[in-house]
Amino acid sequence: SQMDEKRFLLNQLVKMSGTKLSGDYELADLTDEVGSTPQFKALKWILETDYIQYDVSDQRFLYRLWQRYVLVVLFHSTEGTQWTQNKNFLTPEHECTWYGITCDARDNDVIVGIDLSNNNLNGTICAELGLLSVLERLDLSSNMNLSGTIPVEMSQLWSLVYLNLSNNTLHGNLQPEMKGLTNLEEMRIDDNNLSGVLPNLVDLEKMKLLSLHNNLFEGKIRGDEMPLKSLVRLDLSDNYLTGSIPSQVENAVHMQELTLSSNEITGTIPKDISKMTKLEKLRLDGNKIKGQINKDMMKLEQLSILMLQNNALTGTITGNVGDLANLVSLSLSHNNLGGPIPSMLGNLSKLSLLHLHGNKLTGTTESWMNDCSKWSDSRSFIADCGEPSTVL
């Protein structure tokens, strides 16, 4: 009977939602601490409005029930009525047609993607998202009123390949349980208020991009807890990280971009950084790094961006900097570098930004700056104590 089916649905939903029941399991007997939680609203919507969607004789119905329940909880957790786009949400239409939802091309009943980025979500990320065990892509970025913590239940999204929670106001720690997301290839959680130490992510052996820019992380960067062997891009800039650059960077043989700028990193630039032969972008600016720019760095032939300004580097600018033929941007300003400006800089025909000011350099640039024909058309050249001496 219809009532029996509703009771069966109710039992299944209770297992997921944790909603309390009393009496003879009638809808009227549902109780909730405040009667208005997102979970309670989702349960009532499914039982009062949406139950006709489910064929309990179909073995696949249970997963669809889970999916719709989770999406409705997410809707109510983030004030879905105020979203910029919410087409088909909370309608009888198949959940695969709801705004921002993508289903498997081979199986149109299974949700594999949620993209509600830049959609005016206001509230918190619900723990129920962890029930979507085959979800591959989740993007909730650019919702400035999405706050709270990242629920630990998200570590149950074992199929997740892409996670983007950037540009929100999330706080708390990055849960150590995230190491269970072993299929993850991209994690972007930039521009939030996450704090604490970086978790151990070494088991994420498929990770290609990890970006945690502009948060409140502190403590050391532990190379033995980073998936350096697979990473192509790592951005930990604008945090409060301390300690030295880990020696394990030599294992990052696929790394193309390494950005550690604007932290409190000390020590020297490790010699073995020269083994990162695919490196195209290296930003270590805005730290407390000391020591010399070692010649081995000039073996990084793919480098196009090298930013080392605002540190405590000493010694001279090595002449074989001219071997970095692909350099477009080079900034060594505001260090303690001395000695002559090497004429080999004149060989860098792709250079469009060269900043050397705020050092103790000597000599002139006339001998290699006169022939401008081999230099790019648009560039910034600063070599004095702060004001441009030549802008070409």
mmCIF file of C-alpha atoms in Angstrom, residues 26-387:
data_model
loop_
_atom_site.group_PDB
_atom_site.id
_atom_site.type_symbol
_atom_site.label_atom_id
_atom_site.label_comp_id
_atom_site.label_asym_id
_atom_site.label_seq_id
_atom_site.Cartn_x
_atom_site.Cartn_y
_atom_site.Cartn_z
ATOM 1 C CA GLU A 26 3.676 8.062 10.888
ATOM 2 C CA LEU A 27 4.783 11.293 9.259
ATOM 3 C CA ALA A 28 2.875 13.174 11.932
ATOM 4 C CA ASP A 29 5.045 11.486 14.547
ATOM 5 C CA LEU A 30 8.326 12.859 13.188
ATOM 6 C CA THR A 31 10.137 14.890 15.792
ATOM 7 C CA ASP A 32 13.147 17.098 15.514
ATOM 8 C CA GLU A 33 14.966 19.202 18.088
ATOM 9 C CA VAL A 34 13.975 22.461 16.445
ATOM 10 C CA GLY A 35 11.718 21.213 13.646
ATOM 11 C CA SER A 36 13.521 23.271 11.028
ATOM 12 C CA THR A 37 16.909 21.708 10.368
ATOM 13 C CA PRO A 38 17.875 21.155 6.722
ATOM 14 C CA GLN A 39 17.726 17.391 7.338
ATOM 15 C CA PHE A 40 14.199 17.604 8.745
ATOM 16 C CA LYS A 41 13.030 19.805 5.885
ATOM 17 C CA ALA A 42 14.506 17.408 3.337
ATOM 18 C CA LEU A 43 12.883 14.392 4.959
ATOM 19 C CA LYS A 44 9.450 16.038 5.068
ATOM 20 C CA TRP A 45 9.727 17.224 1.455
ATOM 21 C CA ILE A 46 10.488 13.732 0.209
ATOM 22 C CA LEU A 47 7.695 12.093 2.224
ATOM 23 C CA GLU A 48 5.023 14.728 1.696
ATOM 24 C CA THR A 49 5.774 15.871 -1.830
ATOM 25 C CA ASP A 50 8.288 13.665 -3.555
ATOM 26 C CA TYR A 51 7.552 10.074 -2.523
ATOM 27 C CA ILE A 52 5.784 9.342 -5.837
ATOM 28 C CA GLN A 53 9.248 9.402 -7.481
ATOM 29 C CA TYR A 54 10.253 6.091 -5.964
ATOM 30 C CA ASP A 55 9.491 2.565 -7.051
ATOM 31 C CA VAL A 56 10.421 0.472 -4.056
ATOM 32 C CA SER A 57 10.356 -2.659 -6.224
ATOM 33 C CA ASP A 58 13.333 -1.257 -8.184
ATOM 34 C CA GLN A 59 16.604 -2.214 -6.521
ATOM 35 C CA ARG A 60 18.143 1.037 -7.709
ATOM 36 C CA PHE A 61 15.579 3.256 -6.037
ATOM 37 C CA LEU A 62 17.529 3.481 -2.773
ATOM 38 C CA TYR A 63 20.479 5.250 -4.328
ATOM 39 C CA ARG A 64 18.160 7.771 -6.024
ATOM 40 C CA LEU A 65 16.501 8.325 -2.673
ATOM 41 C CA TRP A 66 19.895 9.077 -1.153
ATOM 42 C CA GLN A 67 20.811 11.449 -3.975
ATOM 43 C CA ARG A 68 17.626 13.486 -3.764
ATOM 44 C CA TYR A 69 17.799 13.599 0.010
ATOM 45 C CA VAL A 70 21.408 14.838 -0.050
ATOM 46 C CA LEU A 71 20.673 17.516 -2.656
ATOM 47 C CA VAL A 72 17.660 18.789 -0.736
ATOM 48 C CA VAL A 73 19.701 18.955 2.483
ATOM 49 C CA LEU A 74 22.369 20.914 0.591
ATOM 50 C CA PHE A 75 19.656 23.218 -0.759
ATOM 51 C CA HIS A 76 18.280 23.989 2.700
ATOM 52 C CA SER A 77 21.766 24.186 4.290
ATOM 53 C CA THR A 78 22.742 27.012 1.951
ATOM 54 C CA GLU A 79 19.476 28.954 1.519
ATOM 55 C CA GLY A 80 18.688 27.499 -1.877
ATOM 56 C CA THR A 81 15.745 29.815 -2.433
ATOM 57 C CA GLN A 82 18.267 32.675 -2.609
ATOM 58 C CA TRP A 83 20.686 30.998 -5.017
ATOM 59 C CA THR A 84 21.429 32.819 -8.241
ATOM 60 C CA GLN A 85 20.364 29.686 -10.124
ATOM 61 C CA ASN A 86 18.264 26.843 -8.708
ATOM 62 C CA LYS A 87 16.389 25.541 -11.755
ATOM 63 C CA ASN A 88 14.456 22.307 -11.135
ATOM 64 C CA PHE A 89 15.590 21.994 -7.507
ATOM 65 C CA LEU A 90 12.751 20.685 -5.335
ATOM 66 C CA THR A 91 10.622 19.762 -8.340
ATOM 67 C CA PRO A 92 9.470 16.321 -9.538
ATOM 68 C CA GLU A 93 12.065 16.530 -12.320
ATOM 69 C CA HIS A 94 14.863 13.967 -12.240
ATOM 70 C CA GLU A 95 17.704 15.208 -10.025
ATOM 71 C CA CYS A 96 20.078 14.885 -12.975
ATOM 72 C CA THR A 97 18.261 17.877 -14.504
ATOM 73 C CA TRP A 98 18.619 20.063 -11.413
ATOM 74 C CA TYR A 99 20.902 23.083 -11.807
ATOM 75 C CA GLY A 100 24.611 22.306 -11.477
ATOM 76 C CA ILE A 101 24.134 18.536 -11.361
ATOM 77 C CA THR A 102 25.900 16.180 -13.781
ATOM 78 C CA CYS A 103 25.137 12.483 -14.079
ATOM 79 C CA ASP A 104 27.152 9.636 -15.515
ATOM 80 C CA ALA A 105 26.780 9.544 -19.302
ATOM 81 C CA ARG A 106 26.523 5.753 -19.136
ATOM 82 C CA ASP A 107 24.054 5.729 -16.256
ATOM 83 C CA ASN A 108 21.816 8.782 -16.097
ATOM 84 C CA ASP A 109 20.608 7.949 -12.601
ATOM 85 C CA VAL A 110 23.991 8.411 -10.881
ATOM 86 C CA ILE A 111 25.293 11.863 -9.896
ATOM 87 C CA VAL A 112 28.999 12.301 -10.655
ATOM 88 C CA GLY A 113 29.299 16.100 -10.571
ATOM 89 C CA ILE A 114 28.047 19.075 -8.536
ATOM 90 C CA ASP A 115 28.957 22.588 -9.657
ATOM 91 C CA LEU A 116 27.305 25.347 -7.624
ATOM 92 C CA SER A 117 30.209 27.776 -7.923
ATOM 93 C CA ASN A 118 29.504 31.520 -7.821
ATOM 94 C CA ASN A 119 25.864 30.838 -6.988
ATOM 95 C CA ASN A 120 25.242 32.805 -3.768
ATOM 96 C CA LEU A 121 25.263 29.846 -1.404
ATOM 97 C CA ASN A 122 24.799 31.067 2.157
ATOM 98 C CA GLY A 123 25.352 28.657 5.036
ATOM 99 C CA THR A 124 27.485 25.594 5.643
ATOM 100 C CA ILE A 125 28.590 22.493 3.737
ATOM 101 C CA CYS A 126 26.365 19.629 4.861
ATOM 102 C CA ALA A 127 27.918 16.374 6.058
ATOM 103 C CA GLU A 128 25.418 14.426 3.937
ATOM 104 C CA LEU A 129 27.506 15.103 0.831
ATOM 105 C CA GLY A 130 29.652 12.206 2.016
ATOM 106 C CA LEU A 131 26.830 9.830 1.046
ATOM 107 C CA LEU A 132 27.478 10.459 -2.669
ATOM 108 C CA SER A 133 30.156 7.800 -2.846
ATOM 109 C CA VAL A 134 30.547 7.908 -6.646
ATOM 110 C CA LEU A 135 30.785 11.713 -6.898
ATOM 111 C CA GLU A 136 33.787 12.657 -9.044
ATOM 112 C CA ARG A 137 33.663 16.471 -9.169
ATOM 113 C CA LEU A 138 32.570 18.957 -6.500
ATOM 114 C CA ASP A 139 32.813 22.719 -7.031
ATOM 115 C CA LEU A 140 31.341 25.053 -4.395
ATOM 116 C CA SER A 141 33.852 27.857 -5.013
ATOM 117 C CA SER A 142 33.222 31.606 -5.028
ATOM 118 C CA ASN A 143 30.347 31.665 -2.561
ATOM 119 C CA MET A 144 31.547 34.279 -0.093
ATOM 120 C CA ASN A 145 28.856 33.417 2.462
ATOM 121 C CA LEU A 146 29.641 29.701 2.503
ATOM 122 C CA SER A 147 31.175 29.304 5.951
ATOM 123 C CA GLY A 148 31.718 26.769 8.707
ATOM 124 C CA THR A 149 34.143 23.875 8.556
ATOM 125 C CA ILE A 150 34.807 21.203 5.941
ATOM 126 C CA PRO A 151 32.863 18.199 7.281
ATOM 127 C CA VAL A 152 34.942 15.122 7.959
ATOM 128 C CA GLU A 153 32.329 13.060 6.106
ATOM 129 C CA MET A 154 33.667 14.455 2.844
ATOM 130 C CA SER A 155 36.580 12.063 3.283
ATOM 131 C CA GLN A 156 34.098 9.336 2.251
ATOM 132 C CA LEU A 157 33.954 10.673 -1.324
ATOM 133 C CA TRP A 158 36.363 7.986 -2.475
ATOM 134 C CA SER A 159 35.646 8.550 -6.192
ATOM 135 C CA LEU A 160 36.355 12.294 -6.038
ATOM 136 C CA VAL A 161 38.785 13.508 -8.698
ATOM 137 C CA TYR A 162 38.257 17.296 -8.483
ATOM 138 C CA LEU A 163 37.497 19.396 -5.387
ATOM 139 C CA ASN A 164 37.192 23.178 -5.463
ATOM 140 C CA LEU A 165 36.140 25.078 -2.319
ATOM 141 C CA SER A 166 38.096 28.260 -3.074
ATOM 142 C CA ASN A 167 37.021 31.829 -2.367
ATOM 143 C CA ASN A 168 34.640 31.103 0.495
ATOM 144 C CA THR A 169 34.859 31.836 4.236
ATOM 145 C CA LEU A 170 35.534 28.317 5.494
ATOM 146 C CA HIS A 171 37.497 27.929 8.730
ATOM 147 C CA GLY A 172 38.941 25.186 10.893
ATOM 148 C CA ASN A 173 41.482 22.519 9.970
ATOM 149 C CA LEU A 174 41.888 20.606 6.753
ATOM 150 C CA GLN A 175 40.836 17.227 8.088
ATOM 151 C CA PRO A 176 43.574 14.555 8.195
ATOM 152 C CA GLU A 177 40.951 12.086 6.958
ATOM 153 C CA MET A 178 41.194 13.788 3.551
ATOM 154 C CA LYS A 179 44.130 11.470 2.906
ATOM 155 C CA GLY A 180 41.507 8.845 2.100
ATOM 156 C CA LEU A 181 40.554 10.615 -1.144
ATOM 157 C CA THR A 182 43.067 8.550 -3.072
ATOM 158 C CA ASN A 183 41.551 9.291 -6.507
ATOM 159 C CA LEU A 184 41.830 13.051 -6.061
ATOM 160 C CA GLU A 185 43.783 14.825 -8.820
ATOM 161 C CA GLU A 186 42.976 18.471 -8.047
ATOM 162 C CA MET A 187 42.322 20.131 -4.694
ATOM 163 C CA ARG A 188 41.703 23.873 -4.709
ATOM 164 C CA ILE A 189 40.849 25.462 -1.355
ATOM 165 C CA ASP A 190 42.352 28.919 -1.879
ATOM 166 C CA ASP A 191 41.163 32.139 -0.254
ATOM 167 C CA ASN A 192 39.521 30.857 2.907
ATOM 168 C CA ASN A 193 40.325 31.007 6.636
ATOM 169 C CA LEU A 194 41.586 27.459 7.122
ATOM 170 C CA SER A 195 44.185 27.102 9.869
ATOM 171 C CA GLY A 196 46.340 24.589 11.693
ATOM 172 C CA VAL A 197 49.095 22.487 10.176
ATOM 173 C CA LEU A 198 49.032 20.933 6.738
ATOM 174 C CA PRO A 199 47.643 17.381 6.873
ATOM 175 C CA ASN A 200 49.497 14.320 5.671
ATOM 176 C CA LEU A 201 48.485 13.929 2.013
ATOM 177 C CA VAL A 202 51.291 11.657 0.867
ATOM 178 C CA ASP A 203 48.847 8.846 0.012
ATOM 179 C CA LEU A 204 47.116 10.984 -2.625
ATOM 180 C CA GLU A 205 49.352 9.536 -5.300
ATOM 181 C CA LYS A 206 47.213 10.798 -8.202
ATOM 182 C CA MET A 207 47.288 14.424 -7.045
ATOM 183 C CA LYS A 208 48.459 16.767 -9.784
ATOM 184 C CA LEU A 209 47.342 20.119 -8.380
ATOM 185 C CA LEU A 210 47.234 21.227 -4.748
ATOM 186 C CA SER A 211 46.415 24.874 -4.139
ATOM 187 C CA LEU A 212 45.869 26.236 -0.604
ATOM 188 C CA HIS A 213 46.776 29.869 -1.329
ATOM 189 C CA ASN A 214 45.716 32.616 1.095
ATOM 190 C CA ASN A 215 44.679 30.781 4.230
ATOM 191 C CA LEU A 216 46.018 30.728 7.800
ATOM 192 C CA PHE A 217 48.046 27.509 7.737
ATOM 193 C CA GLU A 218 51.108 27.375 9.975
ATOM 194 C CA GLY A 219 53.893 24.994 10.848
ATOM 195 C CA LYS A 220 56.454 23.369 8.590
ATOM 196 C CA ILE A 221 56.058 22.019 5.083
ATOM 197 C CA ARG A 222 56.843 18.335 5.557
ATOM 198 C CA GLY A 223 58.105 16.934 2.295
ATOM 199 C CA ASP A 224 57.494 13.366 3.443
ATOM 200 C CA GLU A 225 53.784 14.208 3.874
ATOM 201 C CA MET A 226 53.281 15.727 0.421
ATOM 202 C CA PRO A 227 52.495 13.788 -2.787
ATOM 203 C CA LEU A 228 55.527 15.348 -4.464
ATOM 204 C CA LYS A 229 56.091 12.536 -6.959
ATOM 205 C CA SER A 230 52.814 13.238 -8.769
ATOM 206 C CA LEU A 231 52.318 16.985 -8.250
ATOM 207 C CA VAL A 232 52.468 19.275 -11.264
ATOM 208 C CA ARG A 233 51.412 22.424 -9.437
ATOM 209 C CA LEU A 234 51.757 23.288 -5.746
ATOM 210 C CA ASP A 235 50.640 26.645 -4.346
ATOM 211 C CA LEU A 236 50.944 27.249 -0.585
ATOM 212 C CA SER A 237 51.467 31.000 -0.834
ATOM 213 C CA ASP A 238 50.063 33.628 1.555
ATOM 214 C CA ASN A 239 49.972 31.519 4.689
ATOM 215 C CA TYR A 240 52.087 31.465 7.871
ATOM 216 C CA LEU A 241 54.252 28.460 7.044
ATOM 217 C CA THR A 242 57.665 28.232 8.692
ATOM 218 C CA GLY A 243 60.766 26.065 8.497
ATOM 219 C CA SER A 244 62.812 25.469 5.377
ATOM 220 C CA ILE A 245 61.973 24.251 1.899
ATOM 221 C CA PRO A 246 61.968 20.449 2.267
ATOM 222 C CA SER A 247 64.816 18.570 0.636
ATOM 223 C CA GLN A 248 62.295 16.111 -0.799
ATOM 224 C CA VAL A 249 61.530 18.609 -3.587
ATOM 225 C CA GLU A 250 64.039 16.585 -5.584
ATOM 226 C CA ASN A 251 61.285 13.977 -5.916
ATOM 227 C CA ALA A 252 58.940 16.442 -7.608
ATOM 228 C CA VAL A 253 60.093 15.435 -11.064
ATOM 229 C CA HIS A 254 56.763 16.408 -12.702
ATOM 230 C CA MET A 255 56.424 19.773 -10.970
ATOM 231 C CA GLN A 256 55.891 22.703 -13.330
ATOM 232 C CA GLU A 257 54.784 25.367 -10.838
ATOM 233 C CA LEU A 258 55.957 25.793 -7.238
ATOM 234 C CA THR A 259 54.617 28.806 -5.352
ATOM 235 C CA LEU A 260 55.572 29.294 -1.695
ATOM 236 C CA SER A 261 55.585 33.095 -1.613
ATOM 237 C CA SER A 262 54.454 35.277 1.310
ATOM 238 C CA ASN A 263 55.106 32.872 4.157
ATOM 239 C CA GLU A 264 57.752 32.825 6.903
ATOM 240 C CA ILE A 265 60.016 30.231 5.326
ATOM 241 C CA THR A 266 63.668 30.295 6.408
ATOM 242 C CA GLY A 267 66.809 28.381 5.503
ATOM 243 C CA THR A 268 68.359 28.240 2.067
ATOM 244 C CA ILE A 269 67.163 27.215 -1.367
ATOM 245 C CA PRO A 270 67.967 23.484 -1.515
ATOM 246 C CA LYS A 271 70.566 22.502 -4.085
ATOM 247 C CA ASP A 272 68.439 19.578 -5.251
ATOM 248 C CA ILE A 273 65.791 21.950 -6.567
ATOM 249 C CA SER A 274 67.791 21.664 -9.790
ATOM 250 C CA LYS A 275 66.360 18.135 -10.208
ATOM 251 C CA MET A 276 62.914 19.626 -10.840
ATOM 252 C CA THR A 277 63.778 19.819 -14.512
ATOM 253 C CA LYS A 278 60.202 20.498 -15.690
ATOM 254 C CA LEU A 279 59.823 23.562 -13.482
ATOM 255 C CA GLU A 280 58.418 26.571 -15.347
ATOM 256 C CA LYS A 281 57.386 28.830 -12.461
ATOM 257 C CA LEU A 282 59.215 29.233 -9.139
ATOM 258 C CA ARG A 283 57.953 31.791 -6.622
ATOM 259 C CA LEU A 284 59.685 31.980 -3.262
ATOM 260 C CA ASP A 285 59.290 35.743 -2.756
ATOM 261 C CA GLY A 286 58.238 37.326 0.498
ATOM 262 C CA ASN A 287 59.950 34.922 2.894
ATOM 263 C CA LYS A 288 63.096 34.908 5.060
ATOM 264 C CA ILE A 289 65.241 32.733 2.829
ATOM 265 C CA LYS A 290 68.979 33.338 3.096
ATOM 266 C CA GLY A 291 72.137 32.095 1.466
ATOM 267 C CA GLN A 292 73.265 32.340 -2.129
ATOM 268 C CA ILE A 293 71.514 31.694 -5.404
ATOM 269 C CA ASN A 294 73.346 28.533 -6.315
ATOM 270 C CA LYS A 295 74.480 27.884 -9.848
ATOM 271 C CA ASP A 296 72.615 24.588 -10.031
ATOM 272 C CA MET A 297 69.346 26.513 -10.251
ATOM 273 C CA MET A 298 70.452 27.723 -13.659
ATOM 274 C CA LYS A 299 69.993 24.184 -14.955
ATOM 275 C CA LEU A 300 66.218 24.691 -14.844
ATOM 276 C CA GLU A 301 65.991 25.359 -18.548
ATOM 277 C CA GLN A 302 62.176 25.486 -18.644
ATOM 278 C CA LEU A 303 61.900 28.334 -16.133
ATOM 279 C CA SER A 304 59.858 31.269 -17.391
ATOM 280 C CA ILE A 305 59.090 32.905 -14.019
ATOM 281 C CA LEU A 306 61.629 33.206 -11.190
ATOM 282 C CA MET A 307 60.566 35.426 -8.294
ATOM 283 C CA LEU A 308 62.934 35.598 -5.304
ATOM 284 C CA GLN A 309 62.369 39.177 -4.148
ATOM 285 C CA ASN A 310 61.911 40.245 -0.527
ATOM 286 C CA ASN A 311 64.128 37.653 1.099
ATOM 287 C CA ALA A 312 67.596 37.752 2.720
ATOM 288 C CA LEU A 313 69.647 36.319 -0.144
ATOM 289 C CA THR A 314 73.351 37.168 -0.243
ATOM 290 C CA GLY A 315 76.255 36.721 -2.605
ATOM 291 C CA THR A 316 76.256 37.668 -6.262
ATOM 292 C CA ILE A 317 74.003 37.080 -9.248
ATOM 293 C CA THR A 318 75.653 34.205 -11.020
ATOM 294 C CA GLY A 319 76.648 34.909 -14.597
ATOM 295 C CA ASN A 320 75.047 31.773 -15.965
ATOM 296 C CA VAL A 321 71.615 33.225 -15.231
ATOM 297 C CA GLY A 322 71.859 33.990 -18.928
ATOM 298 C CA ASP A 323 71.388 30.250 -19.573
ATOM 299 C CA LEU A 324 67.730 30.525 -18.557
ATOM 300 C CA ALA A 325 66.697 31.331 -22.112
ATOM 301 C CA ASN A 326 62.942 30.992 -21.453
ATOM 302 C CA LEU A 327 62.793 33.540 -18.633
ATOM 303 C CA VAL A 328 59.992 36.075 -19.003
ATOM 304 C CA SER A 329 59.998 37.431 -15.427
ATOM 305 C CA LEU A 330 62.985 37.674 -13.069
ATOM 306 C CA SER A 331 62.792 39.492 -9.752
ATOM 307 C CA LEU A 332 65.654 39.525 -7.244
ATOM 308 C CA SER A 333 64.802 42.875 -5.647
ATOM 309 C CA HIS A 334 65.056 43.681 -1.935
ATOM 310 C CA ASN A 335 67.672 41.155 -0.917
ATOM 311 C CA ASN A 336 71.315 41.595 0.140
ATOM 312 C CA LEU A 337 72.876 40.748 -3.191
ATOM 313 C CA GLY A 338 76.126 42.446 -4.202
ATOM 314 C CA GLY A 339 78.682 42.470 -6.969
ATOM 315 C CA PRO A 340 78.234 43.471 -10.596
ATOM 316 C CA ILE A 341 75.074 43.036 -12.620
ATOM 317 C CA PRO A 342 76.046 40.223 -15.020
ATOM 318 C CA SER A 343 76.041 41.165 -18.686
ATOM 319 C CA MET A 344 74.706 37.687 -19.497
ATOM 320 C CA LEU A 345 71.268 39.023 -18.581
ATOM 321 C CA GLY A 346 71.367 40.603 -21.999
ATOM 322 C CA ASN A 347 70.972 37.150 -23.547
ATOM 323 C CA LEU A 348 67.460 36.765 -22.123
ATOM 324 C CA SER A 349 65.530 37.848 -25.194
ATOM 325 C CA LYS A 350 62.111 36.822 -23.791
ATOM 326 C CA LEU A 351 62.477 38.860 -20.616
ATOM 327 C CA SER A 352 59.637 41.314 -19.998
ATOM 328 C CA LEU A 353 60.188 41.958 -16.258
ATOM 329 C CA LEU A 354 63.560 42.410 -14.574
ATOM 330 C CA HIS A 355 63.667 43.800 -11.034
ATOM 331 C CA LEU A 356 67.044 44.084 -9.302
ATOM 332 C CA HIS A 357 66.500 47.102 -7.038
ATOM 333 C CA GLY A 358 66.901 47.129 -3.274
ATOM 334 C CA ASN A 359 70.286 45.335 -3.345
ATOM 335 C CA LYS A 360 73.963 46.376 -3.280
ATOM 336 C CA LEU A 361 74.699 45.712 -6.922
ATOM 337 C CA THR A 362 77.382 47.609 -8.820
ATOM 338 C CA GLY A 363 78.204 48.430 -12.415
ATOM 339 C CA THR A 364 76.019 49.537 -15.274
ATOM 340 C CA THR A 365 73.626 47.918 -17.713
ATOM 341 C CA GLU A 366 74.502 50.049 -20.725
ATOM 342 C CA SER A 367 76.656 47.417 -22.394
ATOM 343 C CA TRP A 368 73.799 44.944 -22.742
ATOM 344 C CA MET A 369 70.729 47.190 -22.650
ATOM 345 C CA ASN A 370 71.539 49.221 -25.745
ATOM 346 C CA ASP A 371 70.472 46.559 -28.231
ATOM 347 C CA CYS A 372 66.734 46.538 -27.559
ATOM 348 C CA SER A 373 65.822 44.788 -30.790
ATOM 349 C CA LYS A 374 66.266 41.350 -29.256
ATOM 350 C CA TRP A 375 64.202 42.198 -26.166
ATOM 351 C CA SER A 376 60.425 41.858 -25.988
ATOM 352 C CA ASP A 377 58.358 44.949 -26.700
ATOM 353 C CA SER A 378 56.727 45.394 -23.309
ATOM 354 C CA ARG A 379 58.835 45.223 -20.159
ATOM 355 C CA SER A 380 59.681 46.631 -16.770
ATOM 356 C CA PHE A 381 63.309 47.098 -15.826
ATOM 357 C CA ILE A 382 64.162 48.375 -12.330
ATOM 358 C CA ALA A 383 67.717 48.280 -11.056
ATOM 359 C CA ASP A 384 68.136 51.124 -8.549
ATOM 360 C CA CYS A 385 66.889 51.678 -5.003
ATOM 361 C CA GLY A 386 63.202 51.624 -5.751
ATOM 362 C CA GLU A 387 62.357 53.977 -8.596
#
